[in-house]
PDB file of C-alpha atoms in Angstrom:
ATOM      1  CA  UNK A   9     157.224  84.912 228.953  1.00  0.00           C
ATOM      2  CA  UNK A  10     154.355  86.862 229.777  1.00  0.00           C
ATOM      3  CA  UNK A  11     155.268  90.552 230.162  1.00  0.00           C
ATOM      4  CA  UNK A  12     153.994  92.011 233.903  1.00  0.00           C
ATOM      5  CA  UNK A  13     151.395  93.916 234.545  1.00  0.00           C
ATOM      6  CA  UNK A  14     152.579  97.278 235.260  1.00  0.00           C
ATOM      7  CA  UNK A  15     150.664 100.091 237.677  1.00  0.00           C
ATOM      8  CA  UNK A  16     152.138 103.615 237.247  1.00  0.00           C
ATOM      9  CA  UNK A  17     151.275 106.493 239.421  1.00  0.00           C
ATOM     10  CA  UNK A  18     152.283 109.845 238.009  1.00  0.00           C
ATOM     11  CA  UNK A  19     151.694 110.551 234.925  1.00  0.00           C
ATOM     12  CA  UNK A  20     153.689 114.454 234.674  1.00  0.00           C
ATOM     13  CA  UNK A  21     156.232 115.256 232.165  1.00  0.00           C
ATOM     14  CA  UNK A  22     158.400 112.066 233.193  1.00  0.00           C
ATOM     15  CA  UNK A  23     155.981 109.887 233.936  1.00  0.00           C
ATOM     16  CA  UNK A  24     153.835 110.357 231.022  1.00  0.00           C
ATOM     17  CA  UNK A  25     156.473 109.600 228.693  1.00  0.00           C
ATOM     18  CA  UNK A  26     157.741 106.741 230.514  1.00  0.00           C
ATOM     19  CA  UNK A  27     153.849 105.014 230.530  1.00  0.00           C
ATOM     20  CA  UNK A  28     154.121 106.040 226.752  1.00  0.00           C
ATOM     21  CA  UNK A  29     157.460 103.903 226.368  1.00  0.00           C
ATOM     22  CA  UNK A  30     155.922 101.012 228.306  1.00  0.00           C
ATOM     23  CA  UNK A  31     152.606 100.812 226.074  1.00  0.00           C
ATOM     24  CA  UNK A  32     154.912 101.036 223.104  1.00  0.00           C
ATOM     25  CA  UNK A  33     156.563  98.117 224.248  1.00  0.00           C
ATOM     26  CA  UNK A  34     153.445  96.369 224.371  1.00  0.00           C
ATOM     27  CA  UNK A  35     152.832  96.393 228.273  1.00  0.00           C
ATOM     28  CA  UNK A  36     149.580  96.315 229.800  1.00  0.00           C
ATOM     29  CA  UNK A  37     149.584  99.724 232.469  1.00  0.00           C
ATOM     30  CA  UNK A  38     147.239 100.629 234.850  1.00  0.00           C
ATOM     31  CA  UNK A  39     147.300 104.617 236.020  1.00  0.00           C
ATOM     32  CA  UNK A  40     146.088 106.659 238.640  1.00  0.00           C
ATOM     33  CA  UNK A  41     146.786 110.759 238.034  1.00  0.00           C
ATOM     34  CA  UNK A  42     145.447 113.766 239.496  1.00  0.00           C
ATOM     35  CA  UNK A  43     145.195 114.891 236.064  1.00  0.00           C
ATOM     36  CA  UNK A  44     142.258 113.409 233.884  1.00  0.00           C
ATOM     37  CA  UNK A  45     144.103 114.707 230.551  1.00  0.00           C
ATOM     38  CA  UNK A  46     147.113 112.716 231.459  1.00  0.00           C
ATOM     39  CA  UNK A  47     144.895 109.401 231.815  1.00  0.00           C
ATOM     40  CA  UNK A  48     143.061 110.354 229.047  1.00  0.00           C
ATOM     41  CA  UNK A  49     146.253 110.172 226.399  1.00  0.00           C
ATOM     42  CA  UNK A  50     147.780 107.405 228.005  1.00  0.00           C
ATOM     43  CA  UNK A  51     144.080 105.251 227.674  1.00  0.00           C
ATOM     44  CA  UNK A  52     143.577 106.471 223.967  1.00  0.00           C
ATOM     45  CA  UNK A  53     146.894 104.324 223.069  1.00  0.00           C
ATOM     46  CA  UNK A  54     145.273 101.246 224.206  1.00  0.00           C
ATOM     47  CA  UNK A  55     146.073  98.380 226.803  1.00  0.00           C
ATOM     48  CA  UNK A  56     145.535 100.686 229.585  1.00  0.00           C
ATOM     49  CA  UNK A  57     143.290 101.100 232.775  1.00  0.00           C
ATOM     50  CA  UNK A  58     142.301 104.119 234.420  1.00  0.00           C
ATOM     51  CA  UNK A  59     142.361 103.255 238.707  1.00  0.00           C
ATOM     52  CA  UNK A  60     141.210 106.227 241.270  1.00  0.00           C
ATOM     53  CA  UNK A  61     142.375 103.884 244.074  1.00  0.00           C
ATOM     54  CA  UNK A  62     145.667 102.834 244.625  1.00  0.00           C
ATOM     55  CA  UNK A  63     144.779 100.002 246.830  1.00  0.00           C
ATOM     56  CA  UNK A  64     142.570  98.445 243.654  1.00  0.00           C
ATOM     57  CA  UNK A  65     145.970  99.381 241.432  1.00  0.00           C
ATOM     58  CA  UNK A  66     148.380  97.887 243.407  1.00  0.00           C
ATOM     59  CA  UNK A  67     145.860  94.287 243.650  1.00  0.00           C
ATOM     60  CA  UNK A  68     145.449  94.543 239.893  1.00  0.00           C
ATOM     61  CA  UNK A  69     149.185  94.917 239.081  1.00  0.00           C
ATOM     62  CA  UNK A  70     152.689  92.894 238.927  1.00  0.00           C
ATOM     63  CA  UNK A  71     154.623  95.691 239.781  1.00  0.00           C
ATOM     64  CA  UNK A  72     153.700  98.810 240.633  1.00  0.00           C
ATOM     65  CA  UNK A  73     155.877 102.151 239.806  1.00  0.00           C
ATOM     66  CA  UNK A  74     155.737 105.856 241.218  1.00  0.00           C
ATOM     67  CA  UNK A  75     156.937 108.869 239.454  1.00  0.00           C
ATOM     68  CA  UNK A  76     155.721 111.597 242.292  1.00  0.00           C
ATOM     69  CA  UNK A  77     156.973 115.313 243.105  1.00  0.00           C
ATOM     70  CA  UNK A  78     157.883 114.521 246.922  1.00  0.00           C
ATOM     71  CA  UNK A  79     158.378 112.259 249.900  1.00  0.00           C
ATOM     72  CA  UNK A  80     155.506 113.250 251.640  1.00  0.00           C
ATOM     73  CA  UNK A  81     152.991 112.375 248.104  1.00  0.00           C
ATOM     74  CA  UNK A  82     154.786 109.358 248.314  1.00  0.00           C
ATOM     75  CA  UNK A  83     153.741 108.378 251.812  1.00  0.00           C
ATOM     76  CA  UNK A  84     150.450 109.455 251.341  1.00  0.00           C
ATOM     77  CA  UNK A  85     149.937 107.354 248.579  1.00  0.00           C
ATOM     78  CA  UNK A  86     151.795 104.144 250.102  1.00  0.00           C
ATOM     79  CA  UNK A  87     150.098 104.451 253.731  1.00  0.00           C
ATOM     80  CA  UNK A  88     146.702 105.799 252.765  1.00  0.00           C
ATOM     81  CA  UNK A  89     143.660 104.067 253.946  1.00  0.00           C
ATOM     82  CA  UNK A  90     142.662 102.994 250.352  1.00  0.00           C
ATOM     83  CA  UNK A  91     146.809 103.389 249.361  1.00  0.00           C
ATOM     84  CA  UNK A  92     149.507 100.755 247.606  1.00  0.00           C
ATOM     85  CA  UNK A  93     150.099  98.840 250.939  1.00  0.00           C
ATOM     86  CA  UNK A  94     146.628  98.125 251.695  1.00  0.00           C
ATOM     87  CA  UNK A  95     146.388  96.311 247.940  1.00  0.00           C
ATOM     88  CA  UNK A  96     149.822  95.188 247.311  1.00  0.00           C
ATOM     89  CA  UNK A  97     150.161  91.370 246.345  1.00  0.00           C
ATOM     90  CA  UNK A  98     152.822  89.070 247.935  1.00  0.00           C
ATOM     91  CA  UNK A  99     155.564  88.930 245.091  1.00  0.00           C
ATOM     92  CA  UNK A 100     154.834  92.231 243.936  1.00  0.00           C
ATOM     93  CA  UNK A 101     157.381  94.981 243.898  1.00  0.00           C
ATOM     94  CA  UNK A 102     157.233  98.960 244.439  1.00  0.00           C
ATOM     95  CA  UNK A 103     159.843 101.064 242.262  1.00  0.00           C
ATOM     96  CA  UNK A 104     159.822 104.874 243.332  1.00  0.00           C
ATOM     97  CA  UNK A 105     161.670 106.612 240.471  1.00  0.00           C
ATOM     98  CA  UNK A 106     161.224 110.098 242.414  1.00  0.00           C
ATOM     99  CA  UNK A 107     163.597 111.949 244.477  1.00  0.00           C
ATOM    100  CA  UNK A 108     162.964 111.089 247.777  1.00  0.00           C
ATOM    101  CA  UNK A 109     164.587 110.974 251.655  1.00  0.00           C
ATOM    102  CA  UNK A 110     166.164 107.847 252.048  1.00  0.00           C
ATOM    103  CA  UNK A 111     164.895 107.247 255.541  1.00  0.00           C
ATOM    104  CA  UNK A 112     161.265 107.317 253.874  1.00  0.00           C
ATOM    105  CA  UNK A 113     162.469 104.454 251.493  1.00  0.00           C
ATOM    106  CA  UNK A 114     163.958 102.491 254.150  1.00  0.00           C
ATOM    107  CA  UNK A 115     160.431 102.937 256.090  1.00  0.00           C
ATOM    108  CA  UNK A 116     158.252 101.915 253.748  1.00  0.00           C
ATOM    109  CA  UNK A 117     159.994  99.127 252.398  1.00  0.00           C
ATOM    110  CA  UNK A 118     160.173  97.618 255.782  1.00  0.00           C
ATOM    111  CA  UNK A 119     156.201  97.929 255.457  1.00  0.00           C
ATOM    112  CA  UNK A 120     156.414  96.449 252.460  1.00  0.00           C
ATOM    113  CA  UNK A 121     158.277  93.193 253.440  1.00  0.00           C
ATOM    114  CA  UNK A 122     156.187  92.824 256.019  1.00  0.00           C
ATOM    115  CA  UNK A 123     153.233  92.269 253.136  1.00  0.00           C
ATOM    116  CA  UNK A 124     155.697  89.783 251.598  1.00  0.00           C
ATOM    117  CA  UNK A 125     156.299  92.661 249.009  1.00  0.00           C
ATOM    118  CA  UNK A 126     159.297  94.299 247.650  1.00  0.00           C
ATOM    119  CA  UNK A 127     160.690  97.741 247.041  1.00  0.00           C
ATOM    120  CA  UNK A 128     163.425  99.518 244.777  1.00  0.00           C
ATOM    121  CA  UNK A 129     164.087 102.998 244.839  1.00  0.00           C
ATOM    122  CA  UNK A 130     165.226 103.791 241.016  1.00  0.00           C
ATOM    123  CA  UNK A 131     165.496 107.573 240.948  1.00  0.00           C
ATOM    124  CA  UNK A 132     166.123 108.934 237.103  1.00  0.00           C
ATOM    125  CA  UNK A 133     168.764 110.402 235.626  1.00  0.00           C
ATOM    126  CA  UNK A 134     168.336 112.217 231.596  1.00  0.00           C
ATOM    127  CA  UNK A 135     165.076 113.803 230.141  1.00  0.00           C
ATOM    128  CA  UNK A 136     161.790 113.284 229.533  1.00  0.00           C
ATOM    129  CA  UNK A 137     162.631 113.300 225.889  1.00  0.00           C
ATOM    130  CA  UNK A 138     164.839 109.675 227.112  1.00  0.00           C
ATOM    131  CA  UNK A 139     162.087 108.478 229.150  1.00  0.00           C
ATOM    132  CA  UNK A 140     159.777 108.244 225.875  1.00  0.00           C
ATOM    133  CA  UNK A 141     162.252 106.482 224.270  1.00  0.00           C
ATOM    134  CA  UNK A 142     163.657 104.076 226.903  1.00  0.00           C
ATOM    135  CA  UNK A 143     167.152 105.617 227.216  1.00  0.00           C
ATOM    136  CA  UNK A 144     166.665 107.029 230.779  1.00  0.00           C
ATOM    137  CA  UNK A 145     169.911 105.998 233.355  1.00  0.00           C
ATOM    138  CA  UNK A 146     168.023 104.637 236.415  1.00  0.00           C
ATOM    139  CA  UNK A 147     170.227 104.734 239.630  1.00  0.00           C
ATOM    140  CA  UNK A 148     168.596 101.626 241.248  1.00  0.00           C
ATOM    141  CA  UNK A 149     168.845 100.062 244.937  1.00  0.00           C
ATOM    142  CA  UNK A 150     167.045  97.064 246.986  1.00  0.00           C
ATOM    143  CA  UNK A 151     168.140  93.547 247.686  1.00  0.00           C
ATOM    144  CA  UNK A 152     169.418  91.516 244.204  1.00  0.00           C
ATOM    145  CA  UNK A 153     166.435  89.027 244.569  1.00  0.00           C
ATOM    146  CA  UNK A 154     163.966  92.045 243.902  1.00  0.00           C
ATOM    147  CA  UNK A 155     166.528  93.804 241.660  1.00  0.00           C
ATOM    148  CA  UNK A 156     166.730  90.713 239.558  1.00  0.00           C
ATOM    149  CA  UNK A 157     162.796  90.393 239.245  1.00  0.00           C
ATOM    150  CA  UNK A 158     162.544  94.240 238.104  1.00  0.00           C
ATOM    151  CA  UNK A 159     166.181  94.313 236.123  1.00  0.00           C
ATOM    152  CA  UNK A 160     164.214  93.177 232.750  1.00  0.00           C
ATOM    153  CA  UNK A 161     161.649  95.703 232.805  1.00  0.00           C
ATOM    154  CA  UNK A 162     163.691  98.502 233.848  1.00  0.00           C
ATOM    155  CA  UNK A 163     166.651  97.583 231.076  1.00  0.00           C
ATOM    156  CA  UNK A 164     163.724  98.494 228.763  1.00  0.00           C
ATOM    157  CA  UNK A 165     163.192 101.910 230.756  1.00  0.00           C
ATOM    158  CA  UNK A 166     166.698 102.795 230.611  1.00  0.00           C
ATOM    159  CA  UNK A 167     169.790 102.349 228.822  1.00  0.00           C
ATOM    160  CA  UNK A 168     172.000 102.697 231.541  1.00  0.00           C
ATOM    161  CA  UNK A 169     170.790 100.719 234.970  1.00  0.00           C
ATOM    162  CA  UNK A 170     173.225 100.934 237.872  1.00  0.00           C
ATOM    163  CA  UNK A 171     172.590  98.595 240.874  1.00  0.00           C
ATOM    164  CA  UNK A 172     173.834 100.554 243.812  1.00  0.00           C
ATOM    165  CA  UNK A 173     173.162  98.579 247.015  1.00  0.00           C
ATOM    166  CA  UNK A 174     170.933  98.274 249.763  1.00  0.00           C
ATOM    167  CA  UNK A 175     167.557  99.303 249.135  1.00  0.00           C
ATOM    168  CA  UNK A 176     167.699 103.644 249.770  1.00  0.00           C
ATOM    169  CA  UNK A 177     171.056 104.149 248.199  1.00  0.00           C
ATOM    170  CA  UNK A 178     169.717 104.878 244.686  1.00  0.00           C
ATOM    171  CA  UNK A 179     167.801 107.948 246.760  1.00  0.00           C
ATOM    172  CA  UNK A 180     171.253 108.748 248.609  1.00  0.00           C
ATOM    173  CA  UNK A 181     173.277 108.866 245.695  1.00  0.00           C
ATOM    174  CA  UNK A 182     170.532 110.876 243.525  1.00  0.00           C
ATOM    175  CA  UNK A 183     170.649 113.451 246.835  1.00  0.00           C
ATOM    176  CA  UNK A 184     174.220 113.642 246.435  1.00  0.00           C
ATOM    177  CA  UNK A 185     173.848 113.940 242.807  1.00  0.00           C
ATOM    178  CA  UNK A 186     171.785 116.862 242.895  1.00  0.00           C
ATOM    179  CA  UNK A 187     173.200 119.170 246.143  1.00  0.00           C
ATOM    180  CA  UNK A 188     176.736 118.747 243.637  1.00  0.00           C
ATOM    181  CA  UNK A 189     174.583 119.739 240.853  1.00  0.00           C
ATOM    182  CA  UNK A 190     172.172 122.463 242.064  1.00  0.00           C
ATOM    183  CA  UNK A 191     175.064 124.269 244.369  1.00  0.00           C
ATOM    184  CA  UNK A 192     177.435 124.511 241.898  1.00  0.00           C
ATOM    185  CA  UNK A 193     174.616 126.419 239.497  1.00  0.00           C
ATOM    186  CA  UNK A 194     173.932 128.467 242.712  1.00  0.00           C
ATOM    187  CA  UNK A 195     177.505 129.411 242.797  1.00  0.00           C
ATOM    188  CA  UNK A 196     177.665 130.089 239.006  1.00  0.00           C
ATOM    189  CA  UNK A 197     174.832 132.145 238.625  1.00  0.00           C
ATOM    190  CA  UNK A 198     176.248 134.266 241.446  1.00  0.00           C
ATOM    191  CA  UNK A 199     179.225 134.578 239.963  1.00  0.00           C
ATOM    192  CA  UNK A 200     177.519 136.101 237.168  1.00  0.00           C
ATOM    193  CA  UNK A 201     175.385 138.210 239.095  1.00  0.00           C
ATOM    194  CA  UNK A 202     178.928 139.620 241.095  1.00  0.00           C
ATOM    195  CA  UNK A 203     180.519 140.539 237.543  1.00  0.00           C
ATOM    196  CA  UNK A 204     177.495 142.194 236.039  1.00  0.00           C
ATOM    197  CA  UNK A 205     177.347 144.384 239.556  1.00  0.00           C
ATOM    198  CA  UNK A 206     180.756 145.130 239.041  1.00  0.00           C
ATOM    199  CA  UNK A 207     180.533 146.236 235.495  1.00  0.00           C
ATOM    200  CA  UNK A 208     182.080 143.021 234.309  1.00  0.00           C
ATOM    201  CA  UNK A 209     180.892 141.528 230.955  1.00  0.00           C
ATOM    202  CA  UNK A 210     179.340 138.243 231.600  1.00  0.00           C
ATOM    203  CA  UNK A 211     180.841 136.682 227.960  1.00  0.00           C
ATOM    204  CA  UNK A 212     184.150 137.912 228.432  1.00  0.00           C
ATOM    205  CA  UNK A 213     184.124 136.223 232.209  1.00  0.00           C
ATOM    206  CA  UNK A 214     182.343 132.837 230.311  1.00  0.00           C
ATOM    207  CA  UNK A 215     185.301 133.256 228.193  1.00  0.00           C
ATOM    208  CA  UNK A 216     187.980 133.157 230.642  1.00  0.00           C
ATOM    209  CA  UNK A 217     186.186 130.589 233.216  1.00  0.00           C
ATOM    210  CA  UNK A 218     185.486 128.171 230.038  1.00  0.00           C
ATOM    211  CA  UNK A 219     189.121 128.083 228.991  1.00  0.00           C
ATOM    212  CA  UNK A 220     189.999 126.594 232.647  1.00  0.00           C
ATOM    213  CA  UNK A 221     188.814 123.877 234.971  1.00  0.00           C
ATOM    214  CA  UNK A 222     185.518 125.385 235.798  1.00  0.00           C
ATOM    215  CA  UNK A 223     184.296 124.321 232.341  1.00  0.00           C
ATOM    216  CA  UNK A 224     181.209 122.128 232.098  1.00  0.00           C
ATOM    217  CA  UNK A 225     177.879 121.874 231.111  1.00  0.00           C
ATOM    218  CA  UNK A 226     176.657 123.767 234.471  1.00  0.00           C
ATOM    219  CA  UNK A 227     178.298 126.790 233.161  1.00  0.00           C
ATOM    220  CA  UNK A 228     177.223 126.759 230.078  1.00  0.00           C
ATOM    221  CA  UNK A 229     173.718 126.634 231.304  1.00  0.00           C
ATOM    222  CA  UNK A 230     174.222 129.553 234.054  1.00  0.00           C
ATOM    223  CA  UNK A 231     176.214 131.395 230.875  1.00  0.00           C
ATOM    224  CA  UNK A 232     172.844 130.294 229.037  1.00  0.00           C
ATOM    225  CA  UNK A 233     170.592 132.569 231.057  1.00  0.00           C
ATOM    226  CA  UNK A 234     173.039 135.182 232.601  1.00  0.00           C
ATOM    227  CA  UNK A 235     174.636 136.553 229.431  1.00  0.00           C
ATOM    228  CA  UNK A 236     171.751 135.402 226.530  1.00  0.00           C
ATOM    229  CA  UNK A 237     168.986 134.975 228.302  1.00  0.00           C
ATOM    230  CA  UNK A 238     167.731 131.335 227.719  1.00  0.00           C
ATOM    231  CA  UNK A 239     166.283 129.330 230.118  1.00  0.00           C
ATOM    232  CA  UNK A 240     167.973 125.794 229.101  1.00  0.00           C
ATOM    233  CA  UNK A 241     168.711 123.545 231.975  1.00  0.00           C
ATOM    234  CA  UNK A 242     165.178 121.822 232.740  1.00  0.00           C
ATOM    235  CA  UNK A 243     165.295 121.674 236.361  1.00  0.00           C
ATOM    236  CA  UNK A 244     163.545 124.030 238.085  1.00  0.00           C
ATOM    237  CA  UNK A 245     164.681 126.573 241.665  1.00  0.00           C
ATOM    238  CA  UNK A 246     161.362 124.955 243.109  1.00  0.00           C
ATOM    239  CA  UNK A 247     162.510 120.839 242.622  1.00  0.00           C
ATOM    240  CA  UNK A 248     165.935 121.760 243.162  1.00  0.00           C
ATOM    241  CA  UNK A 249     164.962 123.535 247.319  1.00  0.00           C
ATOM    242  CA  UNK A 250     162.940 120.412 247.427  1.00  0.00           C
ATOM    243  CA  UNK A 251     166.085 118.280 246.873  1.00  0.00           C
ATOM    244  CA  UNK A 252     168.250 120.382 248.739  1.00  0.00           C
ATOM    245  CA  UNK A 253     166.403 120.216 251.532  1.00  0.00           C
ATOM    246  CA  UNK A 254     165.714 116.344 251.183  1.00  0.00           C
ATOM    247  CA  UNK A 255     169.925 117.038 251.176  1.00  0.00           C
ATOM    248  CA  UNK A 256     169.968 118.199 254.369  1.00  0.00           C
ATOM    249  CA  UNK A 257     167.650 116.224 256.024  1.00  0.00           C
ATOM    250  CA  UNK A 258     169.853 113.376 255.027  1.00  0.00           C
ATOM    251  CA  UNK A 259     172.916 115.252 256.619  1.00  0.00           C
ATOM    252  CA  UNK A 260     170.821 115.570 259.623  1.00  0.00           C
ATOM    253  CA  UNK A 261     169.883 111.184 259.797  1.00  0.00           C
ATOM    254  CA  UNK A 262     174.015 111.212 259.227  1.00  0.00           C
ATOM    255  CA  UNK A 263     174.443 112.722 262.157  1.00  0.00           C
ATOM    256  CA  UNK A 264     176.203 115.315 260.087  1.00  0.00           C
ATOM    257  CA  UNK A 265     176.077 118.744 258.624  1.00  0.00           C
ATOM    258  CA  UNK A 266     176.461 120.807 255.250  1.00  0.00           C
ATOM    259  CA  UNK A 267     177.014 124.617 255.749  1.00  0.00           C
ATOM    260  CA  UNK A 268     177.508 125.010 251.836  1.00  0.00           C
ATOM    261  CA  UNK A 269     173.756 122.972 251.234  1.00  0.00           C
ATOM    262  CA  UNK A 270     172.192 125.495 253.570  1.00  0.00           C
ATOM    263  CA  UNK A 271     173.499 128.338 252.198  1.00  0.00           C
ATOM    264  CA  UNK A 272     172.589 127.318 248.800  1.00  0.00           C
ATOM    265  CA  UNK A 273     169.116 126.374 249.938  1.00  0.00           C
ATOM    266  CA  UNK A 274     168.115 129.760 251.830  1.00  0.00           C
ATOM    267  CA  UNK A 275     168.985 131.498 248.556  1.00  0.00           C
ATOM    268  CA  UNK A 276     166.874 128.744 246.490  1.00  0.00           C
ATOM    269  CA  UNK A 277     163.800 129.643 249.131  1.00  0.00           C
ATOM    270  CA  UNK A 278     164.484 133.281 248.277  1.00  0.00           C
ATOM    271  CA  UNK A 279     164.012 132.974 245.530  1.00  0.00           C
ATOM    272  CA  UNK A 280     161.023 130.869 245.542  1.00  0.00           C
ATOM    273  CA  UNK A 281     159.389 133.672 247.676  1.00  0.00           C
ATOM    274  CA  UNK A 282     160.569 135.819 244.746  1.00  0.00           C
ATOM    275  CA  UNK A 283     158.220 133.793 242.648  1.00  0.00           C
ATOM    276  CA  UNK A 284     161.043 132.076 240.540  1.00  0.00           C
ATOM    277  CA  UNK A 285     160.042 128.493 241.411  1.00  0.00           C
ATOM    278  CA  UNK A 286     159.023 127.176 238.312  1.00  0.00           C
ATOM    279  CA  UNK A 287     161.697 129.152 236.308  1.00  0.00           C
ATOM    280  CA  UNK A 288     164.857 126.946 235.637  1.00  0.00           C
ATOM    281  CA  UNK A 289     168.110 127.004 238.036  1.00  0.00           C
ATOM    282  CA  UNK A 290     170.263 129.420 236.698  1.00  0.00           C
ATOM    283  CA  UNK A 291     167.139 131.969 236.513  1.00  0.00           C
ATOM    284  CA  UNK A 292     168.782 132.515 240.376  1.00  0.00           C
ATOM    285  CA  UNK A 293     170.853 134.796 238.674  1.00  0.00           C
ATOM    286  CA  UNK A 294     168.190 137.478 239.120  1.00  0.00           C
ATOM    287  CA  UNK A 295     167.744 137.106 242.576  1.00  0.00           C
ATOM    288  CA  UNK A 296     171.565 137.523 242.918  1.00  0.00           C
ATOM    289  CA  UNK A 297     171.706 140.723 241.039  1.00  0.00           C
ATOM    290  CA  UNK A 298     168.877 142.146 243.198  1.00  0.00           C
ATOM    291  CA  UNK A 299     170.032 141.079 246.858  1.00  0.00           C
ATOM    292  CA  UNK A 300     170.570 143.683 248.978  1.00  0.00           C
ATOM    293  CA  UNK A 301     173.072 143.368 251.919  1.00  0.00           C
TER     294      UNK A 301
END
């Protein structure tokens, strides 16, 4: 069969590598970045078109694929005058492989369908490092029929595909995913910070925590920065208060509340405003060792 035409939209870290995986595999791509070096690499491989429109992208492509920072890019780009649903082609399907609020998803696939278009939400799981190889785990979502259409192409994005339901759970569960994540680094790093404040050593408390329960790969990443100063983890205070507060906002739509995701995201703001956004999660640490009460 003849592979699909795939147009990708987002070509950072992630993205770039997952384009790179795509051409490897001998796909024709279409792109659209804000970044002319990122179209640049991803044309000098070959089998590739550069698009400045997403409404001439989406006409010109079988499926079309975001990897974008937030909701709000994604809307832009999907609502736009000259955006995806003004050029989308009945048959064709959207996968957003961000982070984004489920409510948005559930929105614009509605606008979708009404183009006789379809929509996944697939957000990633893994490194970029996976992405360039094909090995991601993709937490997908959407009705089976579109699933089904996407399933072969995104079994050669990932190794691990989960089908998780109705089209926005893939964002749900990704939400969920992270404020488990992201609060219990919060909560780490602190407890780091408390020790060195009270003049305890930050190994010997790594010690004791590691030998119990509260062992895991979290804590060795807050243990990274707080006791040997590494930044390790990949994930940085800015895109984790982005996902917290995508968190809440779901909470909110739930009719619910999280008292634990909003304390976690004032200190992530904090420390934003402390200019630690693009330093890695358990970075936090500082912040905690400087608050004052």
């Amino acid at each position: 069969m003849t592979k699909p035409v795939i147009g990708f939209i987002g070509l950072g870290l992630m993205g770039g590598n997952m384009v790179e995986n795509l051409q490897t595999r001998g796909y024709q791509v279409n792109v659209m970045d804000l970044s002319q070096d990122a179209v640049d690499a991803v044309l000098a491989r070959g089998n590739a078109t550069q698009f400045t429109s997403a409404k001439e992208l989406a006409a010109a492509s079988d499926i079309v694929q975001f990897c974008l920072t937030t909701s709000a890019v994604v809307e832009k780009i999907v609502y736009g005058d000259d955006g995806v649903l003004a050029g989308i082609k009945e048959g064709s399907v959207l996968v957003d492989f961000g982070t984004s609020i489920p409510a948005s998803t559930k929105k614009i696939g509605a606008a979708l369908a009404e183009k006789g278009a379809g929509m996944i939400d697939a957000p990633l799981g893994r490194t970029p490092a996976h992405a360039k190889d094909g090995l991601l785990n993709i937490m997908a979502a959407g009705d089976m029929d579109t699933f089904n259409k996407v399933k072969p192409l995104l079994e050669e994005q990932g190794e691990n595909v989960f089908h998780l339901g109705a089209l926005g759970a893939g964002h749900t569960t990704k939400l969920i995913n992270n404020f488990m994540g992201m609060t219990t680094v919060a909560t780490m790093s602190q407890a780091f910070a408390v020790a060195k404040l009270a003049g305890v050593d930050g190994q010997q408390l790594f010690d004791i925590m590691s030998a119990g329960p509260s062992n895991s790969p979290f804590m060795q990443f807050c243990k990274f920065y707080a006791v040997d100063g590494e930044e390790k983890l990949g994930f940085s205070v800015a895109n984790a208060n982005k996902d917290l507060g995508y968190f809440l906002a779901m909470c909110e739509d739930l009719g619910t509340k999280s008292l634990i995701a909003q304390g976690t995201s004032t200190s992530l703001q904090e420390a934003v405003d402390a200019g630690m956004g693009q330093n890695d999660v358990p970075v936090i640490f500082d912040y905690f060792t400087k608050l004052e009460k």
